[in-house]
Amino acid sequence: MTTNFSLNAADLEPLLSHLAEHPADPLYNSFIILGDSLGGSLVLERLRRHLIQKYPRKEILFYKGNDFEFCSFIKSSPIELLKHFYQLHPNLLCVLVADLGVDNITPLEQDKLALFLKTLTKHGVQVAVSTSLRAGRSYTDASTLTGEMWSWFMSGREYTLQHWQITYTRDFTNALTLEQDKKRFKLFSRLETKLFPWTLYPGILSEEDFSAFYQTVSTDVAISGLGTFTPPYYIFPRAICPSCGKTEMIPYSCRGSIRSGGHVIKFHCRSCKERIAANNIPDYFQIICRYGTRSYYHWKNRGE
């Protein structure tokens, strides 16, 4: 999935090279990437490639923090196993955990996770984590974290990855621009009832009530099984506009459309003001779904 997303953060390359040259350097162990969660995953993938190239015979473990398998591993593993995990993997060089979260584990399991990470760093195994969690300067600011997890955060080296540094590189094959939709709408009857799977119906852009995007601070999302939520638009990767060629497209809507054969993502280009609709970019759709699983955005909606 992440092969279609490119990270533009030149200042990270020297840091990743240092970690590859000096794994388990006390100044960078643990290494915690905050901010853009997708970008953090891309950084860890890049670090893994550095380490594999430098140490081809060493063991490098890569976990997805919110993944069922990783959560199940923490839940089911006895504390003694986590404490001596490094001994069971004598060739272990690094443990990478992408998109670490605590939504799916209990406070007791948080403590087990913290113990696992602390023990690895103590015994010279490099730990690198990306997360959208915020620890705060004091434990009272970290309401979702236990004391053990908070203390692990405080012992790590943090790097904040800003948003707007990721580009979606896949072309928008069969996407529909507003100008194309206007022309096509004139050729088709609005009363057309025949459905063509995966075909964007005429009027999908030209018929919608669209307000100027600068007045919109969130993306309108409704996904079957996840519900409705409104994440801020700036957390998403920017895409290359098929109209002007600039990397200024951002999503303003993602909703299901029976007439278009599934979920449709609508983009607005901040450069040429063109609008684009697409329903054949599953990797971008998966990114939107990832944010749909975050309790923060649903909690925000309930408070409004």
GROMACS .gro file of C-alpha atoms in nm:
model
  304
    1MET     CA    1   0.000   0.000   0.000
    2THR     CA    2   0.266   0.253   0.103
    3THR     CA    3   0.454   0.215  -0.228
    4ASN     CA    4   0.223   0.476  -0.378
    5PHE     CA    5   0.310   0.732  -0.110
    6SER     CA    6   0.634   0.927  -0.117
    7LEU     CA    7   0.788   1.095   0.188
    8ASN     CA    8   0.961   1.428   0.130
    9ALA     CA    9   1.175   1.484   0.439
   10ALA     CA   10   1.538   1.536   0.343
   11ASP     CA   11   1.645   1.620   0.700
   12LEU     CA   12   1.556   1.266   0.809
   13GLU     CA   13   1.811   1.093   0.588
   14PRO     CA   14   2.119   1.183   0.800
   15LEU     CA   15   1.932   1.073   1.111
   16LEU     CA   16   1.836   0.738   0.960
   17SER     CA   17   2.193   0.688   0.839
   18HIS     CA   18   2.316   0.751   1.193
   19LEU     CA   19   2.073   0.495   1.336
   20ALA     CA   20   2.187   0.243   1.078
   21GLU     CA   21   2.554   0.309   1.155
   22HIS     CA   22   2.507   0.316   1.532
   23PRO     CA   23   2.201   0.107   1.630
   24ALA     CA   24   2.117   0.123   2.001
   25ASP     CA   25   2.297   0.456   2.041
   26PRO     CA   26   2.172   0.566   2.388
   27LEU     CA   27   2.088   0.910   2.247
   28TYR     CA   28   1.840   0.754   2.001
   29ASN     CA   29   1.708   0.453   2.187
   30SER     CA   30   1.414   0.448   2.199
   31PHE     CA   31   1.346   0.663   1.890
   32ILE     CA   32   0.987   0.792   1.877
   33ILE     CA   33   0.837   0.954   1.567
   34LEU     CA   34   0.541   1.179   1.641
   35GLY     CA   35   0.306   1.368   1.411
   36ASP     CA   36   0.201   1.229   1.075
   37SER     CA   37   0.129   0.859   1.139
   38LEU     CA   38   0.148   0.756   0.774
   39GLY     CA   39   0.476   0.943   0.740
   40GLY     CA   40   0.605   0.771   1.051
   41SER     CA   41   0.535   0.431   0.896
   42LEU     CA   42   0.721   0.535   0.582
   43VAL     CA   43   1.017   0.649   0.792
   44LEU     CA   44   1.034   0.313   0.970
   45GLU     CA   45   1.017   0.127   0.640
   46ARG     CA   46   1.307   0.338   0.515
   47LEU     CA   47   1.502   0.269   0.836
   48ARG     CA   48   1.441  -0.103   0.796
   49ARG     CA   49   1.589  -0.091   0.445
   50HIS     CA   50   1.896   0.091   0.582
   51LEU     CA   51   1.946  -0.171   0.853
   52ILE     CA   52   1.894  -0.469   0.622
   53GLN     CA   53   2.151  -0.330   0.383
   54LYS     CA   54   2.401  -0.262   0.662
   55TYR     CA   55   2.339  -0.579   0.866
   56PRO     CA   56   2.202  -0.847   0.632
   57ARG     CA   57   2.255  -1.128   0.886
   58LYS     CA   58   2.089  -0.954   1.180
   59GLU     CA   59   1.725  -0.996   1.280
   60ILE     CA   60   1.504  -0.691   1.237
   61LEU     CA   61   1.143  -0.720   1.353
   62PHE     CA   62   0.874  -0.495   1.209
   63TYR     CA   63   0.531  -0.472   1.376
   64LYS     CA   64   0.218  -0.272   1.302
   65GLY     CA   65   0.120  -0.129   1.637
   66ASN     CA   66  -0.258  -0.135   1.592
   67ASP     CA   67  -0.251  -0.465   1.408
   68PHE     CA   68  -0.440  -0.760   1.561
   69GLU     CA   69  -0.131  -0.983   1.563
   70PHE     CA   70   0.082  -0.735   1.757
   71CYS     CA   71  -0.195  -0.665   2.010
   72SER     CA   72  -0.252  -1.038   2.048
   73PHE     CA   73   0.122  -1.089   2.104
   74ILE     CA   74   0.125  -0.835   2.389
   75LYS     CA   75  -0.200  -0.965   2.539
   76SER     CA   76  -0.109  -1.334   2.537
   77SER     CA   77   0.262  -1.316   2.623
   78PRO     CA   78   0.352  -1.375   2.989
   79ILE     CA   79   0.554  -1.098   3.149
   80GLU     CA   80   0.853  -1.331   3.185
   81LEU     CA   81   0.857  -1.397   2.812
   82LEU     CA   82   0.854  -1.024   2.736
   83LYS     CA   83   1.134  -0.964   2.985
   84HIS     CA   84   1.352  -1.229   2.821
   85PHE     CA   85   1.239  -1.179   2.461
   86TYR     CA   86   1.586  -1.054   2.361
   87GLN     CA   87   1.737  -1.383   2.484
   88LEU     CA   88   1.501  -1.582   2.264
   89HIS     CA   89   1.626  -1.375   1.968
   90PRO     CA   90   2.003  -1.359   2.023
   91ASN     CA   91   2.062  -1.210   1.676
   92LEU     CA   92   1.804  -0.934   1.725
   93LEU     CA   93   1.925  -0.591   1.617
   94CYS     CA   94   1.613  -0.375   1.603
   95VAL     CA   95   1.240  -0.376   1.677
   96LEU     CA   96   1.027  -0.136   1.474
   97VAL     CA   97   0.664  -0.064   1.568
   98ALA     CA   98   0.466   0.142   1.319
   99ASP     CA   99   0.157   0.333   1.428
  100LEU     CA  100   0.169   0.236   1.794
  101GLY     CA  101  -0.158   0.289   1.978
  102VAL     CA  102  -0.321   0.188   2.305
  103ASP     CA  103  -0.689   0.186   2.203
  104ASN     CA  104  -0.703  -0.193   2.178
  105ILE     CA  105  -0.521  -0.287   2.499
  106THR     CA  106  -0.600  -0.254   2.869
  107PRO     CA  107  -0.395  -0.053   3.120
  108LEU     CA  108  -0.235  -0.377   3.243
  109GLU     CA  109  -0.138  -0.462   2.886
  110GLN     CA  110   0.003  -0.113   2.844
  111ASP     CA  111   0.236  -0.187   3.133
  112LYS     CA  112   0.341  -0.513   2.966
  113LEU     CA  113   0.410  -0.326   2.642
  114ALA     CA  114   0.617  -0.064   2.825
  115LEU     CA  115   0.814  -0.338   2.999
  116PHE     CA  116   0.879  -0.507   2.665
  117LEU     CA  117   1.012  -0.188   2.504
  118LYS     CA  118   1.217  -0.082   2.807
  119THR     CA  119   1.381  -0.424   2.836
  120LEU     CA  120   1.481  -0.423   2.469
  121THR     CA  121   1.654  -0.084   2.498
  122LYS     CA  122   1.820  -0.184   2.824
  123HIS     CA  123   1.983  -0.484   2.655
  124GLY     CA  124   2.107  -0.305   2.345
  125VAL     CA  125   1.825  -0.364   2.099
  126GLN     CA  126   1.731  -0.057   1.897
  127VAL     CA  127   1.365   0.037   1.935
  128ALA     CA  128   1.200   0.275   1.689
  129VAL     CA  129   0.830   0.359   1.705
  130SER     CA  130   0.589   0.583   1.516
  131THR     CA  131   0.276   0.694   1.699
  132SER     CA  132   0.004   0.955   1.713
  133LEU     CA  133  -0.002   0.932   2.093
  134ARG     CA  134   0.095   1.235   2.297
  135ALA     CA  135   0.256   1.185   2.635
  136GLY     CA  136   0.268   1.542   2.764
  137ARG     CA  137   0.530   1.685   2.995
  138SER     CA  138   0.367   1.541   3.304
  139TYR     CA  139   0.179   1.220   3.366
  140THR     CA  140  -0.140   1.415   3.439
  141ASP     CA  141  -0.137   1.534   3.073
  142ALA     CA  142  -0.135   1.176   2.944
  143SER     CA  143  -0.481   1.056   3.037
  144THR     CA  144  -0.472   0.758   2.796
  145LEU     CA  145  -0.135   0.628   2.916
  146THR     CA  146  -0.039   0.436   3.226
  147GLY     CA  147   0.256   0.548   3.432
  148GLU     CA  148   0.481   0.281   3.279
  149MET     CA  149   0.394   0.381   2.923
  150TRP     CA  150   0.438   0.748   3.004
  151SER     CA  151   0.781   0.685   3.158
  152TRP     CA  152   0.885   0.492   2.845
  153PHE     CA  153   0.786   0.794   2.635
  154MET     CA  154   0.987   1.024   2.856
  155SER     CA  155   1.298   0.805   2.821
  156GLY     CA  156   1.291   0.813   2.439
  157ARG     CA  157   1.421   1.057   2.179
  158GLU     CA  158   1.132   1.225   1.998
  159TYR     CA  159   1.117   1.353   1.643
  160THR     CA  160   0.807   1.534   1.515
  161LEU     CA  161   0.722   1.472   1.152
  162GLN     CA  162   0.511   1.756   1.014
  163HIS     CA  163   0.213   1.700   0.786
  164TRP     CA  164   0.218   1.793   0.417
  165GLN     CA  165   0.540   1.597   0.360
  166ILE     CA  166   0.375   1.301   0.186
  167THR     CA  167   0.279   1.288  -0.180
  168TYR     CA  168   0.041   1.039  -0.338
  169THR     CA  169   0.230   0.933  -0.650
  170ARG     CA  170  -0.023   0.715  -0.833
  171ASP     CA  171  -0.190   0.871  -1.136
  172PHE     CA  172  -0.565   0.926  -1.130
  173THR     CA  173  -0.662   0.681  -1.402
  174ASN     CA  174  -1.029   0.717  -1.495
  175ALA     CA  175  -1.075   1.001  -1.244
  176LEU     CA  176  -1.332   1.263  -1.336
  177THR     CA  177  -1.269   1.637  -1.325
  178LEU     CA  178  -1.540   1.895  -1.274
  179GLU     CA  179  -1.504   2.023  -1.630
  180GLN     CA  180  -1.535   1.670  -1.770
  181ASP     CA  181  -1.839   1.606  -1.554
  182LYS     CA  182  -2.011   1.923  -1.676
  183LYS     CA  183  -1.964   1.818  -2.037
  184ARG     CA  184  -2.074   1.462  -1.972
  185PHE     CA  185  -2.378   1.572  -1.774
  186LYS     CA  186  -2.511   1.754  -2.079
  187LEU     CA  187  -2.501   1.430  -2.277
  188PHE     CA  188  -2.684   1.210  -2.027
  189SER     CA  189  -3.029   1.232  -1.884
  190ARG     CA  190  -3.042   1.300  -1.512
  191LEU     CA  191  -3.318   1.041  -1.489
  192GLU     CA  192  -3.089   0.763  -1.610
  193THR     CA  193  -3.153   0.466  -1.380
  194LYS     CA  194  -2.925   0.201  -1.529
  195LEU     CA  195  -2.620   0.139  -1.310
  196PHE     CA  196  -2.271   0.082  -1.446
  197PRO     CA  197  -2.042  -0.058  -1.172
  198TRP     CA  198  -1.740   0.160  -1.095
  199THR     CA  199  -1.859   0.430  -1.334
  200LEU     CA  200  -1.894   0.775  -1.180
  201TYR     CA  201  -2.245   0.892  -1.252
  202PRO     CA  202  -2.301   1.215  -1.449
  203GLY     CA  203  -2.344   1.513  -1.218
  204ILE     CA  204  -2.148   1.368  -0.925
  205LEU     CA  205  -1.944   1.690  -0.910
  206SER     CA  206  -2.142   1.947  -1.106
  207GLU     CA  207  -2.465   1.877  -0.917
  208GLU     CA  208  -2.325   1.888  -0.564
  209ASP     CA  209  -2.359   2.186  -0.332
  210PHE     CA  210  -1.993   2.282  -0.297
  211SER     CA  211  -1.871   2.574  -0.088
  212ALA     CA  212  -1.525   2.727  -0.117
  213PHE     CA  213  -1.274   2.486   0.027
  214TYR     CA  214  -1.089   2.747   0.230
  215GLN     CA  215  -1.394   2.759   0.454
  216THR     CA  216  -1.366   2.384   0.522
  217VAL     CA  217  -1.133   2.268   0.799
  218SER     CA  218  -1.221   1.898   0.788
  219THR     CA  219  -1.291   1.617   0.544
  220ASP     CA  220  -1.646   1.483   0.528
  221VAL     CA  221  -1.623   1.104   0.555
  222ALA     CA  222  -1.890   0.835   0.579
  223ILE     CA  223  -1.773   0.474   0.542
  224SER     CA  224  -1.985   0.165   0.585
  225GLY     CA  225  -1.884  -0.014   0.904
  226LEU     CA  226  -1.693   0.284   1.043
  227GLY     CA  227  -1.964   0.550   1.048
  228THR     CA  228  -1.917   0.921   0.987
  229PHE     CA  229  -1.624   1.130   1.101
  230THR     CA  230  -1.451   1.454   1.010
  231PRO     CA  231  -1.071   1.435   1.028
  232PRO     CA  232  -0.883   1.757   0.947
  233TYR     CA  233  -0.790   1.769   0.579
  234TYR     CA  234  -0.423   1.846   0.645
  235ILE     CA  235  -0.350   1.498   0.785
  236PHE     CA  236  -0.395   1.341   0.441
  237PRO     CA  237  -0.127   1.312   0.173
  238ARG     CA  238  -0.146   1.559  -0.111
  239ALA     CA  239  -0.203   1.423  -0.461
  240ILE     CA  240  -0.091   1.538  -0.804
  241CYS     CA  241  -0.368   1.725  -0.985
  242PRO     CA  242  -0.440   1.574  -1.330
  243SER     CA  243  -0.550   1.917  -1.448
  244CYS     CA  244  -0.258   2.147  -1.356
  245GLY     CA  245   0.006   1.889  -1.260
  246LYS     CA  246   0.081   2.042  -0.920
  247THR     CA  247   0.086   1.849  -0.592
  248GLU     CA  248  -0.195   2.047  -0.434
  249MET     CA  249  -0.494   1.811  -0.428
  250ILE     CA  250  -0.652   1.737  -0.093
  251PRO     CA  251  -0.965   1.530  -0.016
  252TYR     CA  252  -1.279   1.707   0.098
  253SER     CA  253  -1.523   1.416   0.084
  254CYS     CA  254  -1.535   1.036   0.094
  255ARG     CA  255  -1.879   0.881   0.078
  256GLY     CA  256  -2.051   0.575  -0.062
  257SER     CA  257  -2.239   0.606  -0.388
  258ILE     CA  258  -2.453   0.319  -0.514
  259ARG     CA  259  -2.481   0.488  -0.852
  260SER     CA  260  -2.100   0.496  -0.878
  261GLY     CA  261  -2.039   0.142  -0.756
  262GLY     CA  262  -1.878   0.213  -0.420
  263HIS     CA  263  -1.704   0.478  -0.215
  264VAL     CA  264  -1.603   0.792  -0.402
  265ILE     CA  265  -1.323   1.023  -0.290
  266LYS     CA  266  -1.352   1.384  -0.400
  267PHE     CA  267  -1.048   1.611  -0.418
  268HIS     CA  268  -1.002   1.985  -0.448
  269CYS     CA  269  -0.690   2.136  -0.604
  270ARG     CA  270  -0.568   2.433  -0.405
  271SER     CA  271  -0.375   2.558  -0.708
  272CYS     CA  272  -0.616   2.555  -1.004
  273LYS     CA  273  -0.938   2.511  -0.797
  274GLU     CA  274  -1.038   2.209  -1.003
  275ARG     CA  275  -1.235   1.929  -0.838
  276ILE     CA  276  -1.178   1.561  -0.906
  277ALA     CA  277  -1.377   1.249  -0.818
  278ALA     CA  278  -1.224   0.901  -0.811
  279ASN     CA  279  -1.343   0.556  -0.706
  280ASN     CA  280  -1.045   0.342  -0.812
  281ILE     CA  281  -0.772   0.442  -0.565
  282PRO     CA  282  -0.802   0.172  -0.295
  283ASP     CA  283  -0.471   0.254  -0.127
  284TYR     CA  284  -0.582   0.613  -0.059
  285PHE     CA  285  -0.917   0.480   0.061
  286GLN     CA  286  -0.734   0.254   0.308
  287ILE     CA  287  -0.553   0.558   0.446
  288ILE     CA  288  -0.888   0.727   0.508
  289CYS     CA  289  -1.017   0.411   0.677
  290ARG     CA  290  -0.713   0.407   0.906
  291TYR     CA  291  -0.818   0.744   1.044
  292GLY     CA  292  -1.173   0.615   1.074
  293THR     CA  293  -1.055   0.367   1.334
  294ARG     CA  294  -0.912   0.644   1.552
  295SER     CA  295  -1.141   0.711   1.846
  296TYR     CA  296  -1.026   1.073   1.862
  297TYR     CA  297  -1.210   1.177   1.545
  298HIS     CA  298  -1.532   1.003   1.645
  299TRP     CA  299  -1.507   1.150   1.994
  300LYS     CA  300  -1.465   1.494   1.842
  301ASN     CA  301  -1.778   1.447   1.636
  302ARG     CA  302  -1.979   1.345   1.940
  303GLY     CA  303  -1.873   1.661   2.120
  304GLU     CA  304  -1.994   1.891   1.846
   0.00000   0.00000   0.00000
